[in-house]
XYZ file of C-alpha atoms in Angstrom:
456
model
C -50.903 6.257 32.675
C -47.254 7.327 32.345
C -45.750 9.406 35.140
C -44.370 12.506 33.376
C -43.613 14.297 36.642
C -46.145 17.068 35.937
C -49.174 16.251 38.098
C -52.541 17.784 37.191
C -56.037 16.964 38.301
C -59.075 18.341 36.417
C -61.545 19.175 39.179
C -64.984 17.590 38.692
C -66.332 17.994 42.255
C -65.765 20.548 45.035
C -67.185 20.186 48.533
C -66.371 20.603 52.192
C -66.350 18.187 55.134
C -66.466 19.141 58.821
C -62.977 18.937 60.322
C -61.292 18.732 56.908
C -62.241 21.822 54.925
C -62.084 22.029 51.142
C -61.964 18.789 49.152
C -61.704 18.447 45.373
C -61.953 15.260 43.318
C -60.901 14.208 39.842
C -58.685 11.810 37.896
C -54.987 12.482 38.506
C -52.991 12.840 35.282
C -49.315 13.039 34.276
C -47.658 12.857 37.706
C -47.885 12.148 41.425
C -49.296 14.215 44.254
C -47.818 14.017 47.748
C -49.094 15.277 51.063
C -47.475 18.664 51.690
C -47.142 19.586 47.987
C -47.774 23.224 47.145
C -50.433 23.448 44.438
C -52.388 26.003 42.437
C -55.784 26.020 40.769
C -55.679 27.048 37.117
C -56.519 29.227 35.302
C -57.017 31.520 38.320
C -53.687 30.788 40.049
C -55.152 30.411 43.569
C -52.559 28.589 45.706
C -52.886 26.080 48.515
C -51.259 22.959 49.936
C -52.157 19.251 49.874
C -53.353 18.374 53.368
C -54.599 14.837 52.674
C -55.142 12.340 49.840
C -57.575 9.494 49.186
C -57.736 7.117 46.245
C -60.706 4.776 46.032
C -61.679 5.701 49.612
C -58.262 4.769 51.045
C -55.999 7.359 52.666
C -52.635 7.637 50.927
C -49.397 9.572 51.348
C -49.235 9.991 47.588
C -51.469 9.460 44.552
C -50.349 8.047 41.203
C -51.373 8.949 37.626
C -54.647 7.465 36.451
C -56.214 7.157 39.887
C -59.468 8.736 41.008
C -58.249 11.045 43.737
C -59.758 13.199 46.467
C -57.492 16.013 47.605
C -57.958 17.813 50.897
C -56.588 21.306 50.253
C -55.572 23.773 52.956
C -55.515 27.532 52.448
C -58.410 27.548 49.969
C -62.115 28.101 50.635
C -64.670 25.896 48.907
C -66.286 28.966 47.257
C -63.003 29.845 45.567
C -62.742 26.667 43.453
C -64.986 25.762 40.499
C -65.609 22.574 38.577
C -63.467 22.616 35.431
C -60.408 24.158 37.041
C -57.166 22.169 37.141
C -55.185 21.444 40.306
C -51.469 21.334 39.481
C -48.018 21.864 40.939
C -47.087 25.538 40.966
C -45.609 26.873 37.714
C -45.830 23.647 35.711
C -48.718 24.604 33.412
C -49.866 27.764 31.674
C -53.519 28.390 30.788
C -54.313 29.268 27.184
C -57.105 30.887 25.160
C -55.943 29.455 21.828
C -55.204 25.825 20.908
C -54.498 23.798 17.751
C -56.483 20.556 17.524
C -57.127 17.589 15.274
C -60.864 17.052 14.831
C -63.303 14.642 13.190
C -66.866 15.688 12.503
C -69.353 12.887 13.269
C -70.818 11.133 10.203
C -74.356 11.854 11.388
C -73.755 15.581 12.081
C -76.695 17.626 10.837
C -74.551 20.156 8.938
C -70.951 20.875 7.905
C -68.589 22.618 10.346
C -67.832 26.107 9.068
C -65.143 28.694 9.701
C -65.876 31.088 12.594
C -68.665 28.863 13.922
C -69.327 29.084 17.668
C -69.041 25.810 19.608
C -68.833 24.471 23.144
C -65.445 22.948 23.976
C -65.349 20.144 26.575
C -62.016 18.959 27.987
C -61.346 17.314 31.357
C -64.157 18.735 33.452
C -64.160 22.148 31.749
C -66.826 23.545 29.413
C -65.899 26.696 27.473
C -67.378 28.581 24.524
C -65.023 28.778 21.551
C -64.805 30.105 18.006
C -63.645 27.704 15.270
C -60.902 28.647 12.811
C -60.766 26.021 10.055
C -57.251 25.366 8.726
C -56.658 24.263 5.132
C -60.331 23.963 4.090
C -63.435 26.121 3.755
C -65.638 23.640 5.652
C -65.720 20.111 7.088
C -68.461 17.786 5.902
C -69.960 15.068 8.133
C -67.456 12.261 8.678
C -64.427 14.322 7.585
C -61.313 14.953 9.707
C -59.486 18.269 9.764
C -57.386 20.808 11.607
C -58.852 23.559 13.769
C -57.517 26.463 15.751
C -59.914 27.186 18.595
C -60.218 30.680 20.037
C -61.555 30.231 23.599
C -63.701 32.714 25.488
C -62.155 31.632 28.810
C -58.678 30.140 29.398
C -58.221 26.400 29.891
C -55.307 24.234 30.996
C -54.568 21.482 28.480
C -51.555 19.602 27.101
C -50.722 17.894 23.844
C -52.614 14.613 23.608
C -55.668 15.658 25.632
C -58.983 14.410 24.223
C -61.893 16.791 23.813
C -65.451 17.076 22.460
C -67.165 19.858 20.527
C -70.912 20.544 20.741
C -73.162 22.993 18.982
C -74.560 25.442 21.601
C -78.031 25.809 20.088
C -79.748 23.693 19.097
C -77.672 21.329 21.213
C -75.785 18.700 19.208
C -72.553 16.773 19.628
C -70.376 17.590 16.615
C -67.382 15.358 17.200
C -64.037 15.342 18.938
C -60.345 14.850 18.627
C -57.012 15.503 20.249
C -55.124 18.626 21.336
C -51.942 18.933 19.257
C -50.489 22.315 20.300
C -51.803 23.901 23.515
C -49.702 27.067 23.173
C -49.536 28.227 19.518
C -47.645 31.479 19.099
C -50.498 33.279 17.379
C -53.298 33.070 14.858
C -52.293 30.888 11.938
C -52.717 31.670 8.286
C -55.598 29.406 7.337
C -54.133 28.053 4.100
C -50.517 27.286 4.982
C -49.390 23.834 3.828
C -46.240 24.009 5.939
C -48.355 24.571 9.047
C -50.470 21.495 8.318
C -47.329 19.382 7.894
C -45.995 20.564 11.263
C -49.288 19.822 12.991
C -49.408 16.346 11.431
C -45.861 15.663 12.664
C -46.926 16.643 16.171
C -49.910 14.313 15.984
C -48.256 11.220 14.562
C -44.511 11.739 14.618
C -41.741 9.885 16.411
C -40.446 11.359 19.695
C -37.741 13.137 17.672
C -40.380 14.594 15.326
C -42.494 15.720 18.267
C -39.522 17.272 20.075
C -38.384 19.058 16.915
C -41.830 20.540 16.327
C -42.001 21.612 19.972
C -38.595 23.293 19.626
C -39.696 24.908 16.364
C -42.793 26.356 18.033
C -40.844 27.485 21.127
C -38.167 29.556 19.373
C -35.084 30.108 21.547
C -36.272 28.546 24.775
C -35.213 26.788 27.984
C -34.902 23.033 27.540
C -37.487 22.307 30.234
C -40.055 24.468 28.417
C -39.511 22.577 25.165
C -39.877 19.210 26.935
C -43.052 20.376 28.666
C -44.464 21.517 25.329
C -43.620 18.176 23.693
C -45.188 16.239 26.586
C -42.544 13.533 26.195
C -41.228 11.703 29.222
C -37.764 12.687 30.445
C -36.223 9.514 28.997
C -37.949 9.972 25.630
C -36.936 13.628 25.472
C -33.256 12.883 26.193
C -33.139 10.162 23.519
C -34.914 12.431 21.011
C -32.533 15.293 21.804
C -29.488 13.081 21.212
C -30.934 12.037 17.839
C -31.680 15.623 16.788
C -28.259 16.867 17.901
C -26.560 14.090 15.922
C -28.575 15.101 12.842
C -27.849 18.791 13.505
C -31.540 19.602 13.643
C -31.231 20.972 17.181
C -28.792 23.550 18.577
C -27.807 23.402 22.243
C -26.830 26.848 23.539
C -26.254 25.810 27.158
C -25.838 22.303 28.544
C -29.341 21.311 29.707
C -30.196 25.007 29.451
C -31.269 26.646 26.210
C -32.081 24.987 22.887
C -33.397 25.918 19.469
C -34.439 24.077 16.352
C -31.739 24.462 13.701
C -34.078 26.463 11.468
C -35.007 28.804 14.302
C -31.357 29.305 15.232
C -30.402 30.048 11.631
C -33.231 32.571 11.372
C -32.271 34.262 14.657
C -28.623 34.361 13.627
C -29.509 35.906 10.288
C -31.754 38.432 12.023
C -28.906 39.405 14.358
C -26.495 39.679 11.424
C -28.903 41.974 9.549
C -29.462 44.210 12.565
C -25.734 44.648 13.204
C -25.024 45.071 9.495
C -27.665 47.813 9.274
C -26.099 49.537 12.273
C -22.697 49.455 10.525
C -24.254 50.970 7.396
C -25.956 53.710 9.413
C -22.875 54.415 11.546
C -19.891 53.222 9.467
C -17.371 55.035 11.668
C -18.484 53.401 14.922
C -16.603 50.365 16.163
C -19.745 48.424 17.016
C -23.356 48.334 18.091
C -24.262 48.580 21.801
C -25.278 45.162 23.144
C -28.379 46.613 24.791
C -29.555 48.093 21.501
C -29.205 44.725 19.760
C -31.082 43.009 22.608
C -33.886 45.529 22.288
C -34.151 45.042 18.530
C -34.142 41.242 18.778
C -36.667 41.359 21.658
C -34.972 38.494 23.500
C -35.053 38.007 27.286
C -31.691 38.697 28.977
C -30.747 35.036 29.536
C -31.572 33.995 25.964
C -29.782 37.028 24.526
C -26.612 36.451 26.585
C -26.459 32.796 25.496
C -27.110 33.711 21.866
C -24.383 36.387 21.793
C -21.923 33.964 23.370
C -22.717 31.411 20.646
C -22.485 34.017 17.867
C -19.109 35.186 19.148
C -17.720 31.663 19.522
C -19.076 30.808 16.057
C -17.346 33.794 14.460
C -20.466 35.719 13.419
C -19.831 38.565 15.862
C -16.928 40.015 17.795
C -17.379 41.587 21.192
C -15.560 44.613 22.582
C -16.745 45.697 26.001
C -20.372 46.700 25.655
C -20.221 46.661 21.837
C -20.767 43.922 19.263
C -19.773 44.028 15.608
C -19.661 41.766 12.584
C -16.371 39.904 12.465
C -15.351 41.531 9.175
C -16.314 45.098 10.158
C -13.563 47.692 9.915
C -13.796 51.439 10.419
C -12.546 53.085 7.207
C -12.520 56.769 6.325
C -13.363 57.932 2.836
C -10.600 59.898 1.052
C -12.385 63.171 1.868
C -12.776 62.198 5.517
C -9.150 61.059 5.726
C -8.010 64.435 4.394
C -9.895 66.198 7.208
C -8.422 63.777 9.755
C -4.882 64.373 8.462
C -5.353 68.145 8.675
C -6.578 67.869 12.268
C -3.723 65.589 13.308
C -1.217 68.117 11.917
C -2.606 70.625 14.425
C -2.122 68.122 17.259
C 1.460 67.424 16.142
C 2.347 71.130 15.978
C 1.312 71.751 19.600
C 1.137 68.364 21.367
C 0.606 69.813 24.888
C -1.682 72.669 23.774
C -3.887 70.880 21.248
C -7.175 71.963 19.655
C -10.180 71.786 21.984
C -12.920 69.175 21.706
C -15.210 71.851 20.269
C -12.636 72.768 17.616
C -12.175 69.101 16.687
C -15.915 68.616 16.288
C -16.112 71.706 14.130
C -13.265 70.515 11.926
C -14.138 66.839 11.370
C -17.681 66.352 12.732
C -19.127 64.196 15.500
C -18.831 60.790 13.829
C -15.214 61.154 12.685
C -14.183 62.578 16.048
C -15.914 59.694 17.903
C -14.148 57.216 15.604
C -10.739 58.752 16.361
C -11.427 58.441 20.094
C -12.711 54.842 19.727
C -9.632 53.914 17.687
C -7.395 55.353 20.408
C -5.802 58.000 18.192
C -7.206 60.703 20.478
C -7.651 60.579 24.273
C -10.322 62.861 25.691
C -9.539 63.769 29.312
C -12.388 66.240 29.957
C -15.426 67.644 28.129
C -13.184 70.370 26.686
C -9.654 68.886 26.486
C -8.343 66.125 24.249
C -4.775 64.971 23.472
C -3.228 62.923 20.729
C -2.485 59.411 22.000
C 1.294 59.916 21.555
C 1.248 63.176 23.527
C -0.914 61.595 26.222
C 1.533 58.689 26.575
C 4.455 61.161 26.743
C 2.744 63.198 29.462
C 1.966 60.093 31.493
C 5.557 58.889 31.195
C 6.860 62.260 32.399
C 4.506 62.187 35.393
C 5.721 58.718 36.357
C 9.347 59.800 35.922
C 8.725 62.817 38.202
C 7.231 60.609 40.913
C 10.231 58.293 40.703
C 12.275 61.150 42.201
C 9.665 63.190 44.106
C 6.767 62.371 46.426
C 4.466 65.115 45.162
C 3.659 66.969 41.968
C 1.932 70.347 41.715
C -0.017 71.740 38.812
C 2.527 74.512 38.368
C 5.421 72.026 38.263
C 3.785 69.962 35.514
C 2.763 73.100 33.619
C 6.371 74.340 33.605
C 7.657 70.863 32.718
C 5.433 70.660 29.646
C 5.557 74.386 28.755
C 1.786 74.694 28.363
C -1.128 76.500 30.005
C -3.026 75.770 33.190
C -6.280 74.614 31.536
C -4.599 71.633 29.856
C -2.665 70.559 32.953
C -5.650 70.883 35.284
C -7.815 68.750 32.978
C -5.018 66.173 32.650
C -4.401 65.911 36.416
C -8.128 65.611 37.190
C -8.266 62.855 34.610
C -5.398 61.025 36.359
C -7.236 61.372 39.673
C -10.402 59.879 38.166
C -8.350 57.045 36.655
C -6.887 56.261 40.123
C -3.335 56.974 38.917
C -2.857 59.946 41.236
C -4.638 61.288 44.275
C -4.960 64.877 45.420
C -3.155 66.015 48.587
C -3.943 69.701 49.157
C -2.553 71.649 46.219
C -0.348 68.739 45.129
C -0.764 65.187 43.804
C 0.711 61.931 45.030
C 1.066 58.677 43.166
C -1.834 56.485 44.252
C -0.629 53.400 46.092
C -1.871 49.991 44.914
C -4.589 48.454 47.078
C -3.127 46.491 49.967
C 0.189 48.304 49.787
């Protein structure tokens, strides 16, 4: 058997020996086991460590795929392990309660196989009750092949390519068997979906590139290692298939050896992101962009996948990024004529008294929350406290005068700046506290000093 680097051993016997402890036996599949390996028993997740190995009654330091193997396991009691469980390296396999399979009903079966029929599912050393979901047909007659989705009562650990048998529970009868095609389908399939049947057939018979593409299609945006594990290709086959799919632009690589997506999946995710951001722009046309966290929440992507996707969308020109905001590349904040008239009237008030401008509350009353927020985002207004806001030109003038004062004096008091700008205390106090918070000045008693650069 090929060594795919993902060892698993379906347990068919469990016993104990004096001086050794728990021993399990089975046929080792898909990878090697070494003494000292950390392992787990699936589906339960009980962990232990390989203490000793025997193949064909000979002690070994490692066991190879295809060999009958006895594993002496430390850290696990014999009562904790059952026939039918799978011994595997930690984190390499994920149990499932739903699988897609190719099936052939035996020619001498006593009756057709019908949708929602209860069966016994045998795979490896496991025996589990299951419910049949027929795909593409109403029933299978004796001798006919077909596609099934099996809903399992208890979880099993299987991979693509595993052989299985179905039996009728009562009266007992062997119905037939087949091969596991997708051990981790995303959900319950629509029964009469021709596209689904084509994808399943590609997984069953396709070239390595076909198999890898279908695995990527079923995985969505996913880590490369997860897609390879789902395809059950060897590392060499997977790399060659990936190169072929990349050359044909059927696969998108988001991070080198990191995250991948089938081209169709990537296009769909990109379109979904575009629609979400576009809808945000329509709902809030005067906002510069949509918060990244809100987009992540709407797309329901894990942080790593979302960060890689945004990076690709930005580099591809779909989105632009500004701090914690994202926007469509062609988005521009534009006021309607009526809104612009209100903005112009407000800005006249700022120009008439640049150092004693309207308060934040007055601005909100005059133009509304959204227009005011847009003026701040655009940099036309600079809010220095919950109550005080300045026009950007006045703010720049005030800052320049403060710097000029410090060029000739070591300290600056509130009264000095108030007299310099010919305004009232409330504006100057808010402005100076803002400079303190921005690390431009620092308070020294009743005065301010220019904050020294770090290391100076």
